[in-house]
Short mmCIF file of C-alpha atoms in Angstrom, two decimals:
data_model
loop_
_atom_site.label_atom_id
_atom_site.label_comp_id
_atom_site.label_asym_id
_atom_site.label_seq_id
_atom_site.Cartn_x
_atom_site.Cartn_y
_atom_site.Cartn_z
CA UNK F 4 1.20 -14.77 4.50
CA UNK F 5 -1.41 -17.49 3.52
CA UNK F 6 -2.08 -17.38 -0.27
CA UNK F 7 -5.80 -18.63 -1.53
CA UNK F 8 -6.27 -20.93 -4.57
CA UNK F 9 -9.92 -20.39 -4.93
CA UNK F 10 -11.13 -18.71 -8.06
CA UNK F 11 -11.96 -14.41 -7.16
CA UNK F 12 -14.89 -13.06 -9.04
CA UNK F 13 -15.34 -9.32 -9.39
CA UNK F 14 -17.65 -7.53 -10.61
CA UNK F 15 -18.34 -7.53 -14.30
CA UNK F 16 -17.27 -3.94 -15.09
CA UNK F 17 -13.78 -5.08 -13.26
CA UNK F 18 -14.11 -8.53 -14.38
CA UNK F 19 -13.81 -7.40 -18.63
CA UNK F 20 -10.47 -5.61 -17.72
CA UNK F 21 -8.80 -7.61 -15.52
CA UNK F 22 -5.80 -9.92 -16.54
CA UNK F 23 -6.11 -13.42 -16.07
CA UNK F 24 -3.05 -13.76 -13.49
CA UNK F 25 -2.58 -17.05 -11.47
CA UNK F 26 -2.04 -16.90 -7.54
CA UNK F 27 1.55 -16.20 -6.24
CA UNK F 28 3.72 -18.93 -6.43
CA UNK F 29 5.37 -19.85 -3.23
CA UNK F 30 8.76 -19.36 -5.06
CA UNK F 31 8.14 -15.74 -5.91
CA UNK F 32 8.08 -14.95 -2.40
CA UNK F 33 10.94 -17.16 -1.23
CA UNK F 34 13.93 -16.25 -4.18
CA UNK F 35 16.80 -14.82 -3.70
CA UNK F 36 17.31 -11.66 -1.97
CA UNK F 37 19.45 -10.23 -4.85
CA UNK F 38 16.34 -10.43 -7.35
CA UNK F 39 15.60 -6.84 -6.52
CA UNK F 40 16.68 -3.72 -4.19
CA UNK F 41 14.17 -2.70 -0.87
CA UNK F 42 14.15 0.82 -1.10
CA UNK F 43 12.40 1.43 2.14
CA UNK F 44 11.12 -1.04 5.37
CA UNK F 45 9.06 0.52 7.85
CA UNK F 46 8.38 -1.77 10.78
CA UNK F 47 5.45 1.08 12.59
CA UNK F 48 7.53 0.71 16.04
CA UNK F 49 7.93 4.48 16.89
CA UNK F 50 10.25 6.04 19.02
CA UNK F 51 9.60 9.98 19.61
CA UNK F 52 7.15 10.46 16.88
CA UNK F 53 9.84 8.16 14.26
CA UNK F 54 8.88 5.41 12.49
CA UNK F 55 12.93 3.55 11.60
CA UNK F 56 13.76 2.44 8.18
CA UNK F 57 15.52 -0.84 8.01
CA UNK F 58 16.82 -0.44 4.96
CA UNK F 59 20.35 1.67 4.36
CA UNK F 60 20.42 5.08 3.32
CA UNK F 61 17.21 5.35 5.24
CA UNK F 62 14.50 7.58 4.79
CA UNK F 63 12.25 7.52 8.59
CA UNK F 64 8.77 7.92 8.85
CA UNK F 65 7.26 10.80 11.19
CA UNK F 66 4.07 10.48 12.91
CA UNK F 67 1.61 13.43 12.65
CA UNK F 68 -1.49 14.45 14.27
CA UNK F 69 -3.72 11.88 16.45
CA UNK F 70 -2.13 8.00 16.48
CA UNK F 71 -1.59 5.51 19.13
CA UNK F 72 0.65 2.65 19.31
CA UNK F 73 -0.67 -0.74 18.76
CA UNK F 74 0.38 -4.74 18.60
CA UNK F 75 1.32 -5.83 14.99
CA UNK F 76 0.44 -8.98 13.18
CA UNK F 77 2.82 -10.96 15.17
CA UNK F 78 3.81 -9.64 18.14
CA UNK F 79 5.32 -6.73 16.25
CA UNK F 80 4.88 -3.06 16.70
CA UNK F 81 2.27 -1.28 15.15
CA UNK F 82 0.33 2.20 14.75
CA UNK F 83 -3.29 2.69 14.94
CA UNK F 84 -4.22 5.96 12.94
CA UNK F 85 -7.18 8.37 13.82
CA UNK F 86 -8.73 11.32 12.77
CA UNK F 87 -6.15 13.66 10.39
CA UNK F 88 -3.26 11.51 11.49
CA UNK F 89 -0.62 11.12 8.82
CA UNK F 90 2.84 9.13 8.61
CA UNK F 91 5.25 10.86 5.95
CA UNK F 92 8.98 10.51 4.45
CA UNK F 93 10.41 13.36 2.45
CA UNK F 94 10.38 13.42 -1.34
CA UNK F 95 14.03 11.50 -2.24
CA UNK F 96 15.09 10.37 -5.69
CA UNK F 97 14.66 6.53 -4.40
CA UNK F 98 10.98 6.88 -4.14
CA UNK F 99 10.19 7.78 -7.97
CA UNK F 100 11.00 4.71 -10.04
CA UNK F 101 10.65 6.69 -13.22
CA UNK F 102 10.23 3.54 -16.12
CA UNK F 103 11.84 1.59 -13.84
CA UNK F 104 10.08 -1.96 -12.51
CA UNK F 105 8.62 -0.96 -8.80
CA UNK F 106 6.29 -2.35 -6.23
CA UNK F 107 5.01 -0.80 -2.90
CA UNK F 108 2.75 -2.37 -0.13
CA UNK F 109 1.53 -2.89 3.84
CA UNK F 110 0.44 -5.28 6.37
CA UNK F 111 -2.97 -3.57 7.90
CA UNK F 112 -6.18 -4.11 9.82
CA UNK F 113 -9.29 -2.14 11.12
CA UNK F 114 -9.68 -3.06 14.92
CA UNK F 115 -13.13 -3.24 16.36
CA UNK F 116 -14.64 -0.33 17.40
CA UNK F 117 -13.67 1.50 14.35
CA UNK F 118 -15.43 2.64 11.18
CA UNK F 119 -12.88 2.81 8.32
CA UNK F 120 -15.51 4.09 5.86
CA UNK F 121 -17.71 6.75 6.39
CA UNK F 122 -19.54 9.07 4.33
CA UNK F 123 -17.45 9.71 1.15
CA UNK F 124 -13.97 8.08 2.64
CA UNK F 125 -12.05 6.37 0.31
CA UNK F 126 -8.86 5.86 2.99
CA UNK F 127 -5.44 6.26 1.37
CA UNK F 128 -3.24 3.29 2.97
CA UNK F 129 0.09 4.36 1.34
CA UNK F 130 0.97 6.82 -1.44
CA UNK F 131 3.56 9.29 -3.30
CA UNK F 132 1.96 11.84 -5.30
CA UNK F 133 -1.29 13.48 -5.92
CA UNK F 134 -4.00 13.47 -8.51
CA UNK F 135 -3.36 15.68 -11.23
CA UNK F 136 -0.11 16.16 -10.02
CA UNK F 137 1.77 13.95 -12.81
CA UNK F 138 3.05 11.19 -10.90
CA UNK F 139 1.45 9.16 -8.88
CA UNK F 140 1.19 5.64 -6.43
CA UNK F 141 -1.00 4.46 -4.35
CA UNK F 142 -3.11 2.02 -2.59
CA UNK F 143 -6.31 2.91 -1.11
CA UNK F 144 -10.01 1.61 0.30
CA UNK F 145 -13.09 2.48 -2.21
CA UNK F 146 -15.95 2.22 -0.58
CA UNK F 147 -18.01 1.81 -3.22
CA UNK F 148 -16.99 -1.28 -4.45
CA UNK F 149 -17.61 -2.94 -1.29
CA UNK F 150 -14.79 -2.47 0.80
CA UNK F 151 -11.90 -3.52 -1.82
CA UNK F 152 -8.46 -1.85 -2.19
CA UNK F 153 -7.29 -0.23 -5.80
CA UNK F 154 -3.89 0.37 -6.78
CA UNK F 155 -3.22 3.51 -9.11
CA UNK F 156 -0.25 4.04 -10.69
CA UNK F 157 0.01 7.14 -13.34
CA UNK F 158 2.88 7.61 -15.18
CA UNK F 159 4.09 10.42 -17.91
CA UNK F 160 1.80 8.44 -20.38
CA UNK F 161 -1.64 7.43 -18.45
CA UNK F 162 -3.40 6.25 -15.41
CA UNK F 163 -4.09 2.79 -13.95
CA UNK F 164 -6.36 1.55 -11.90
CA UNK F 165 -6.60 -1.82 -10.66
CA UNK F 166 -9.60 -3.27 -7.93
CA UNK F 167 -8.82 -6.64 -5.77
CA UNK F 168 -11.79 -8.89 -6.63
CA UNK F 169 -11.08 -9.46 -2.65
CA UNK F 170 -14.64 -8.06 -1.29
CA UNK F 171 -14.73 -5.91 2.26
CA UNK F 172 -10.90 -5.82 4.27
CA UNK F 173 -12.68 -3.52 6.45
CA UNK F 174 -15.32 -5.41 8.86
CA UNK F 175 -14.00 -8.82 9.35
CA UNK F 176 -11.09 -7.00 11.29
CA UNK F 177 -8.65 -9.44 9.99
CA UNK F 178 -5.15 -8.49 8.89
CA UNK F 179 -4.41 -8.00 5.64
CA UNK F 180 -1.59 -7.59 2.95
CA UNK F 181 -1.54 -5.50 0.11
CA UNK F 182 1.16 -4.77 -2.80
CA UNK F 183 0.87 -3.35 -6.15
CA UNK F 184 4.29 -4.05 -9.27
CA UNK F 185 4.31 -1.88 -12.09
CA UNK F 186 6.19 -3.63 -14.59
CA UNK F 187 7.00 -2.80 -18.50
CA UNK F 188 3.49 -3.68 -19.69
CA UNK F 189 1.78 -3.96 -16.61
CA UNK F 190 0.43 -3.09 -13.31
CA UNK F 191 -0.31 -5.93 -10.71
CA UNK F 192 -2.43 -6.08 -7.77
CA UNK F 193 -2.18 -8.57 -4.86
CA UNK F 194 -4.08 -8.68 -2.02
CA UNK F 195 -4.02 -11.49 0.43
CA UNK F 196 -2.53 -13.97 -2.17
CA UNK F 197 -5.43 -13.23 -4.59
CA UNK F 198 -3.78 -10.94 -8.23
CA UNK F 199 -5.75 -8.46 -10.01
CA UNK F 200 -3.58 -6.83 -13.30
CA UNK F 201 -4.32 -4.70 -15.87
CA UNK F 202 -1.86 -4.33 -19.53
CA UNK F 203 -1.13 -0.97 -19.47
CA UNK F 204 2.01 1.34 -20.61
CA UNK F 205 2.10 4.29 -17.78
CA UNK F 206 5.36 5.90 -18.57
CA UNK F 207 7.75 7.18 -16.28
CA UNK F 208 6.39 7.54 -12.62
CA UNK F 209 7.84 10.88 -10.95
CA UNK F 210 6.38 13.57 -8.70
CA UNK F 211 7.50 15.75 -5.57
CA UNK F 212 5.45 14.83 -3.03
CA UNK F 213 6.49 12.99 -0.18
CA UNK F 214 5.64 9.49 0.59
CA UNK F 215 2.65 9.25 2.94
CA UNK F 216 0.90 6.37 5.30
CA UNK F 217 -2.79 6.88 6.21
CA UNK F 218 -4.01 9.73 4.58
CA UNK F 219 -2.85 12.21 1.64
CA UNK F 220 -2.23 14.87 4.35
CA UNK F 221 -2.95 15.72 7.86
CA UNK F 222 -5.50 18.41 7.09
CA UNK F 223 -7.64 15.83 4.33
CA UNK F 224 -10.65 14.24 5.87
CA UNK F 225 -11.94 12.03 2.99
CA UNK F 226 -8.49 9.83 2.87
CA UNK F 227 -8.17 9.24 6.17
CA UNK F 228 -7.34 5.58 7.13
CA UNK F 229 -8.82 4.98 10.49
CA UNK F 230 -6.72 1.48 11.58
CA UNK F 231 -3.79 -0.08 11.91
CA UNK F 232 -0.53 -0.22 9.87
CA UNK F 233 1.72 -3.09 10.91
CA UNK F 234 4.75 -2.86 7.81
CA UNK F 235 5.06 -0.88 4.67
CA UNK F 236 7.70 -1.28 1.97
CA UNK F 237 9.05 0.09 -1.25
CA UNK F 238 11.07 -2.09 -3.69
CA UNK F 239 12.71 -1.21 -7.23
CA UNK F 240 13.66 -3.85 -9.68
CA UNK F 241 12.81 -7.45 -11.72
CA UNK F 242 11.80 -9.17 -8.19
CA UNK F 243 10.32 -5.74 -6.52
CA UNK F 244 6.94 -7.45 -6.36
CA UNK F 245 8.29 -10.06 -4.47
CA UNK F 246 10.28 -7.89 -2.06
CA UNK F 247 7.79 -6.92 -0.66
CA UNK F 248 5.47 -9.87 -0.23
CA UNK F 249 8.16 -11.00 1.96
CA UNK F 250 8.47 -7.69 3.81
CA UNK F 251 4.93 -6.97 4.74
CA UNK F 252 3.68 -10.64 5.74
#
């Protein structure tokens, strides 16, 4: 992953509630592999509609509706997603980190040719839980901030939402990475090197939806992610965040 030092300015509603956080520090990445538990590692190579986990117990992926396969970042195996396609892992204790430190993210691109955002869309790129629903994570595309991706985490006690200064991952058909902690007092937004956090309390995270790539469900049209995932991962504990930096790129 290549991590920028240049200063990211967002827009000045975002700007007055984001935390000043410094860039990722090379050693947050490269710690010890005991600093926190990978609860699930989804390299996209499918086999028969399965996506593997790599981490043990596993909890597999399945492929719904209308995806191809496609080359990863490098060299890897990847899926491209399409019209009410949907990747999804059952509901399973490991996957609701109650008050527990967690973090969550992917490796993903738009190819050319495609339009990730469309009328309304505001593509879901990994998630457990709906709104309203009392438990929630998730990162997704707004449109109408430009192209950026938001993290929202809601908990027993409130919502977050946090928006990467990081302008447009959706034209410049680039891969990128994107991970979201929540911590004790905070939830933290990374996306290609560049944080975005907000102090916030959320309470315990829980719900029983499943965990879901590319959309919110096969049959939703507004949250469909139309590109390619490359790796997604879930990590509990102190060094979660980290985790999964190292997992998706």
């Amino acid at each position: 992953m290549r991590f920028r030092t240049a200063a990211a300015v967002g827009l000045a509603a975002l700007s007055a509630t984001l935390v000043a956080v410094p860039p990722v520090p090379a050693t947050e990445i490269t710690g010890s592999a005991r600093a926190g538990t990978m609860v699930a590692r989804w390299e996209m190579g499918v086999r028969q509609g399965v996506v593997k986990d790599r981490t043990r117990p596993a909890h597999p992926l399945s492929l719904h509706g209308k995806w191809w396969r496609a080359d990863g970042e490098n060299g890897s195996a990847a899926v491209r997603f399409g019209r009410r396609s949907i990747a999804r892992s059952p509901d399973r204790p490991a996957f609701d980190p109650g008050r527990a430190r967690f973090a969550f993210g992917l490796a993903f691109r738009v190819p050319r040719g495609l339009r990730a955002l469309t009328g309304t869309d505001s593509p879901n790129l990994v998630q457990k839980g709906l709104f309203g629903s009392g438990g929630q994570w998730k990162l997704e595309i707004l449109k109408y901030t430009g192209g950026r991706v938001q993290c929202r985490v809601i908990g027993g006690r409130r919502q977050v939402d946090v928006v990467s200064p990081v302008v447009d991952v959706v034209r410049d058909r680039k891969w990128h990475h994107a991970a979201c902690q929540r911590t004790d007092g905070k939830v933290i937004l990374v996306v290609d090197g560049v944080r975005a956090a907000k102090a916030a309390r959320v309470g315990a995270v829980r719900s029983s939806a499943p965990v879901t790539v590319a959309n919110k469900a096969r049959s939703a049209a507004t949250d469909q992610f139309r590109g390619t995932v490359d790796v997604v991962a879930v990590a509990r504990g102190p060094q979660s965040l980290r985790r999964v930096l190292a997992a998706i790129g």
